Amino acid sequence: TEVIKLKLKSEKKITVSSKDKKGNPLVHKMTINSNIEIYSNDKITYQKNISKNFSYKNTSNKFDLKQYEKTIEDNLIEIIKEDIILILYN
């Protein structure tokens, strides 16, 4: 019987993509990189890197910013999840 294993590694990065004249952040970019590896009987049969990102404006209210970042993260993860499901069906 064939044994299928799935290995998934993900990393989230938030970078400043734009600053004002004083050096304060204006625009952030969140990127989630995921690497998927599929093994069949302990041999790798498929590997793919999936990268999704989203740019958003900074806000002075740090609580609102963190809440918005959580929403963005959830949305990016959902998109990556859909990509992985498509890979697994093919």
Short mmCIF file of N, CA and C in Angstrom, two decimals:
data_model
loop_
_atom_site.label_atom_id
_atom_site.label_comp_id
_atom_site.label_asym_id
_atom_site.label_seq_id
_atom_site.Cartn_x
_atom_site.Cartn_y
_atom_site.Cartn_z
N THR A 1 0.83 -1.19 0.00
CA THR A 1 0.00 0.00 0.00
C THR A 1 0.88 1.25 0.00
N GLU A 2 0.44 2.23 -0.73
CA GLU A 2 1.20 3.46 -0.89
C GLU A 2 0.96 4.40 0.30
N VAL A 3 2.04 4.95 0.84
CA VAL A 3 1.96 5.91 1.94
C VAL A 3 2.29 7.30 1.39
N ILE A 4 1.36 8.22 1.55
CA ILE A 4 1.55 9.60 1.08
C ILE A 4 1.76 10.49 2.30
N LYS A 5 2.82 11.30 2.25
CA LYS A 5 3.10 12.26 3.31
C LYS A 5 3.17 13.65 2.71
N LEU A 6 2.72 14.60 3.49
CA LEU A 6 2.73 16.00 3.07
C LEU A 6 3.56 16.79 4.08
N LYS A 7 4.52 17.54 3.58
CA LYS A 7 5.36 18.38 4.44
C LYS A 7 5.15 19.83 4.01
N LEU A 8 4.81 20.68 4.97
CA LEU A 8 4.51 22.07 4.67
C LEU A 8 5.29 22.97 5.62
N LYS A 9 6.02 23.92 5.05
CA LYS A 9 6.74 24.93 5.82
C LYS A 9 6.26 26.30 5.36
N SER A 10 5.95 27.16 6.32
CA SER A 10 5.49 28.50 5.97
C SER A 10 6.21 29.54 6.80
N GLU A 11 6.35 30.72 6.20
CA GLU A 11 7.02 31.83 6.87
C GLU A 11 6.30 33.12 6.52
N LYS A 12 6.07 33.96 7.52
CA LYS A 12 5.42 35.26 7.30
C LYS A 12 6.45 36.36 7.52
N LYS A 13 6.45 37.34 6.60
CA LYS A 13 7.33 38.50 6.73
C LYS A 13 6.50 39.76 6.52
N ILE A 14 6.76 40.76 7.36
CA ILE A 14 6.16 42.07 7.17
C ILE A 14 7.30 43.05 6.96
N THR A 15 7.27 43.75 5.82
CA THR A 15 8.31 44.72 5.51
C THR A 15 7.68 46.08 5.26
N VAL A 16 8.50 47.11 5.39
CA VAL A 16 8.07 48.47 5.08
C VAL A 16 8.41 48.71 3.62
N SER A 17 7.41 49.02 2.82
CA SER A 17 7.68 49.22 1.40
C SER A 17 7.69 50.70 1.00
N SER A 18 7.27 51.57 1.92
CA SER A 18 7.28 53.00 1.64
C SER A 18 7.36 53.78 2.95
N LYS A 19 8.16 54.87 2.94
CA LYS A 19 8.30 55.72 4.13
C LYS A 19 8.05 57.17 3.75
N ASP A 20 7.67 57.97 4.75
CA ASP A 20 7.52 59.40 4.51
C ASP A 20 8.89 60.08 4.62
N LYS A 21 8.92 61.40 4.48
CA LYS A 21 10.18 62.15 4.50
C LYS A 21 10.91 62.03 5.83
N LYS A 22 10.18 61.78 6.91
CA LYS A 22 10.79 61.63 8.24
C LYS A 22 11.27 60.21 8.50
N GLY A 23 10.97 59.29 7.58
CA GLY A 23 11.38 57.90 7.75
C GLY A 23 10.34 57.03 8.43
N ASN A 24 9.15 57.59 8.64
CA ASN A 24 8.07 56.80 9.25
C ASN A 24 7.42 55.92 8.18
N PRO A 25 7.04 54.70 8.56
CA PRO A 25 6.43 53.80 7.57
C PRO A 25 5.07 54.32 7.08
N LEU A 26 4.88 54.27 5.77
CA LEU A 26 3.60 54.63 5.16
C LEU A 26 2.85 53.39 4.68
N VAL A 27 3.61 52.47 4.06
CA VAL A 27 3.01 51.27 3.48
C VAL A 27 3.81 50.05 3.93
N HIS A 28 3.09 49.03 4.37
CA HIS A 28 3.69 47.75 4.75
C HIS A 28 3.33 46.72 3.69
N LYS A 29 4.13 45.66 3.64
CA LYS A 29 3.83 44.53 2.76
C LYS A 29 3.99 43.25 3.57
N MET A 30 2.91 42.47 3.61
CA MET A 30 2.96 41.16 4.27
C MET A 30 3.11 40.10 3.19
N THR A 31 4.08 39.22 3.40
CA THR A 31 4.33 38.12 2.48
C THR A 31 4.32 36.82 3.26
N ILE A 32 3.60 35.84 2.74
CA ILE A 32 3.64 34.50 3.32
C ILE A 32 4.20 33.57 2.26
N ASN A 33 5.33 32.93 2.59
CA ASN A 33 5.96 31.96 1.71
C ASN A 33 5.71 30.57 2.29
N SER A 34 5.25 29.68 1.45
CA SER A 34 5.01 28.30 1.87
C SER A 34 5.69 27.36 0.90
N ASN A 35 6.27 26.31 1.44
CA ASN A 35 6.88 25.27 0.64
C ASN A 35 6.13 23.98 0.92
N ILE A 36 5.64 23.37 -0.13
CA ILE A 36 4.92 22.10 0.02
C ILE A 36 5.73 20.99 -0.63
N GLU A 37 5.87 19.89 0.09
CA GLU A 37 6.54 18.71 -0.44
C GLU A 37 5.61 17.52 -0.25
N ILE A 38 5.45 16.72 -1.31
CA ILE A 38 4.61 15.53 -1.24
C ILE A 38 5.53 14.33 -1.43
N TYR A 39 5.41 13.40 -0.51
CA TYR A 39 6.22 12.18 -0.53
C TYR A 39 5.32 10.97 -0.76
N SER A 40 5.81 10.06 -1.57
CA SER A 40 5.14 8.78 -1.78
C SER A 40 6.14 7.69 -1.42
N ASN A 41 5.78 6.89 -0.43
CA ASN A 41 6.69 5.84 0.06
C ASN A 41 8.08 6.41 0.37
N ASP A 42 8.11 7.52 1.08
CA ASP A 42 9.32 8.21 1.54
C ASP A 42 10.18 8.79 0.42
N LYS A 43 9.66 8.90 -0.79
CA LYS A 43 10.38 9.55 -1.88
C LYS A 43 9.59 10.78 -2.31
N ILE A 44 10.32 11.89 -2.47
CA ILE A 44 9.63 13.13 -2.85
C ILE A 44 9.12 13.02 -4.28
N THR A 45 7.83 13.30 -4.45
CA THR A 45 7.22 13.21 -5.78
C THR A 45 6.81 14.58 -6.32
N TYR A 46 6.71 15.57 -5.43
CA TYR A 46 6.27 16.89 -5.86
C TYR A 46 6.75 17.92 -4.85
N GLN A 47 7.20 19.06 -5.37
CA GLN A 47 7.61 20.16 -4.51
C GLN A 47 7.23 21.47 -5.18
N LYS A 48 6.72 22.40 -4.39
CA LYS A 48 6.35 23.71 -4.94
C LYS A 48 6.44 24.77 -3.86
N ASN A 49 6.92 25.95 -4.28
CA ASN A 49 6.91 27.12 -3.40
C ASN A 49 5.73 27.99 -3.78
N ILE A 50 4.99 28.41 -2.78
CA ILE A 50 3.83 29.29 -2.99
C ILE A 50 4.09 30.56 -2.20
N SER A 51 3.98 31.70 -2.87
CA SER A 51 4.22 32.98 -2.21
C SER A 51 3.04 33.91 -2.51
N LYS A 52 2.47 34.46 -1.45
CA LYS A 52 1.37 35.41 -1.60
C LYS A 52 1.70 36.65 -0.77
N ASN A 53 1.34 37.82 -1.30
CA ASN A 53 1.61 39.05 -0.55
C ASN A 53 0.47 40.05 -0.70
N PHE A 54 0.50 41.02 0.21
CA PHE A 54 -0.52 42.06 0.21
C PHE A 54 0.08 43.32 0.81
N SER A 55 -0.11 44.46 0.14
CA SER A 55 0.38 45.75 0.64
C SER A 55 -0.77 46.53 1.26
N TYR A 56 -0.44 47.26 2.34
CA TYR A 56 -1.47 48.00 3.06
C TYR A 56 -0.85 49.23 3.73
N LYS A 57 -1.69 50.24 3.92
CA LYS A 57 -1.23 51.49 4.53
C LYS A 57 -1.06 51.35 6.04
N ASN A 58 -0.08 52.08 6.55
CA ASN A 58 0.14 52.14 7.99
C ASN A 58 -0.96 52.98 8.63
N THR A 59 -1.20 52.74 9.89
CA THR A 59 -2.15 53.55 10.64
C THR A 59 -1.55 53.87 12.01
N SER A 60 -1.92 55.01 12.55
CA SER A 60 -1.36 55.43 13.85
C SER A 60 -1.93 54.60 15.01
N ASN A 61 -3.11 54.03 14.82
CA ASN A 61 -3.72 53.19 15.85
C ASN A 61 -3.16 51.77 15.72
N LYS A 62 -2.23 51.44 16.60
CA LYS A 62 -1.53 50.16 16.51
C LYS A 62 -2.45 48.97 16.75
N PHE A 63 -3.48 49.13 17.59
CA PHE A 63 -4.43 48.04 17.81
C PHE A 63 -5.17 47.72 16.51
N ASP A 64 -5.67 48.77 15.84
CA ASP A 64 -6.37 48.57 14.56
C ASP A 64 -5.43 47.96 13.52
N LEU A 65 -4.18 48.40 13.52
CA LEU A 65 -3.20 47.87 12.57
C LEU A 65 -2.99 46.38 12.80
N LYS A 66 -2.83 45.97 14.05
CA LYS A 66 -2.63 44.55 14.36
C LYS A 66 -3.86 43.72 13.97
N GLN A 67 -5.05 44.26 14.21
CA GLN A 67 -6.28 43.56 13.83
C GLN A 67 -6.36 43.40 12.31
N TYR A 68 -6.01 44.46 11.60
CA TYR A 68 -6.03 44.42 10.13
C TYR A 68 -4.99 43.42 9.62
N GLU A 69 -3.81 43.41 10.23
CA GLU A 69 -2.76 42.47 9.84
C GLU A 69 -3.21 41.03 10.06
N LYS A 70 -3.93 40.78 11.11
CA LYS A 70 -4.45 39.43 11.38
C LYS A 70 -5.44 39.02 10.28
N THR A 71 -6.29 39.95 9.87
CA THR A 71 -7.24 39.68 8.79
C THR A 71 -6.51 39.39 7.48
N ILE A 72 -5.49 40.20 7.18
CA ILE A 72 -4.70 39.99 5.97
C ILE A 72 -4.04 38.61 6.01
N GLU A 73 -3.44 38.28 7.15
CA GLU A 73 -2.78 36.98 7.30
C GLU A 73 -3.77 35.84 7.08
N ASP A 74 -4.93 35.93 7.69
CA ASP A 74 -5.96 34.90 7.52
C ASP A 74 -6.35 34.75 6.04
N ASN A 75 -6.50 35.88 5.35
CA ASN A 75 -6.88 35.84 3.94
C ASN A 75 -5.79 35.22 3.07
N LEU A 76 -4.53 35.59 3.33
CA LEU A 76 -3.42 35.01 2.56
C LEU A 76 -3.31 33.51 2.81
N ILE A 77 -3.50 33.10 4.05
CA ILE A 77 -3.45 31.67 4.39
C ILE A 77 -4.58 30.92 3.67
N GLU A 78 -5.74 31.52 3.59
CA GLU A 78 -6.87 30.89 2.89
C GLU A 78 -6.56 30.70 1.41
N ILE A 79 -5.93 31.69 0.79
CA ILE A 79 -5.57 31.59 -0.63
C ILE A 79 -4.53 30.48 -0.83
N ILE A 80 -3.53 30.42 0.07
CA ILE A 80 -2.51 29.38 -0.01
C ILE A 80 -3.15 28.00 0.19
N LYS A 81 -4.08 27.93 1.13
CA LYS A 81 -4.78 26.65 1.38
C LYS A 81 -5.51 26.18 0.14
N GLU A 82 -6.16 27.10 -0.55
CA GLU A 82 -6.87 26.74 -1.78
C GLU A 82 -5.90 26.25 -2.85
N ASP A 83 -4.73 26.89 -2.95
CA ASP A 83 -3.70 26.43 -3.90
C ASP A 83 -3.24 25.02 -3.57
N ILE A 84 -3.04 24.74 -2.30
CA ILE A 84 -2.59 23.41 -1.86
C ILE A 84 -3.65 22.36 -2.17
N ILE A 85 -4.90 22.69 -1.94
CA ILE A 85 -5.99 21.74 -2.24
C ILE A 85 -6.01 21.43 -3.75
N LEU A 86 -5.81 22.44 -4.58
CA LEU A 86 -5.77 22.21 -6.03
C LEU A 86 -4.58 21.30 -6.40
N ILE A 87 -3.45 21.50 -5.76
CA ILE A 87 -2.28 20.66 -6.02
C ILE A 87 -2.59 19.21 -5.64
N LEU A 88 -3.23 19.01 -4.50
CA LEU A 88 -3.51 17.67 -4.03
C LEU A 88 -4.54 16.94 -4.89
N TYR A 89 -5.45 17.69 -5.49
CA TYR A 89 -6.46 17.07 -6.35
C TYR A 89 -5.89 16.66 -7.71
N ASN A 90 -4.79 17.27 -8.11
CA ASN A 90 -4.21 16.96 -9.43
C ASN A 90 -3.15 15.90 -9.37
#
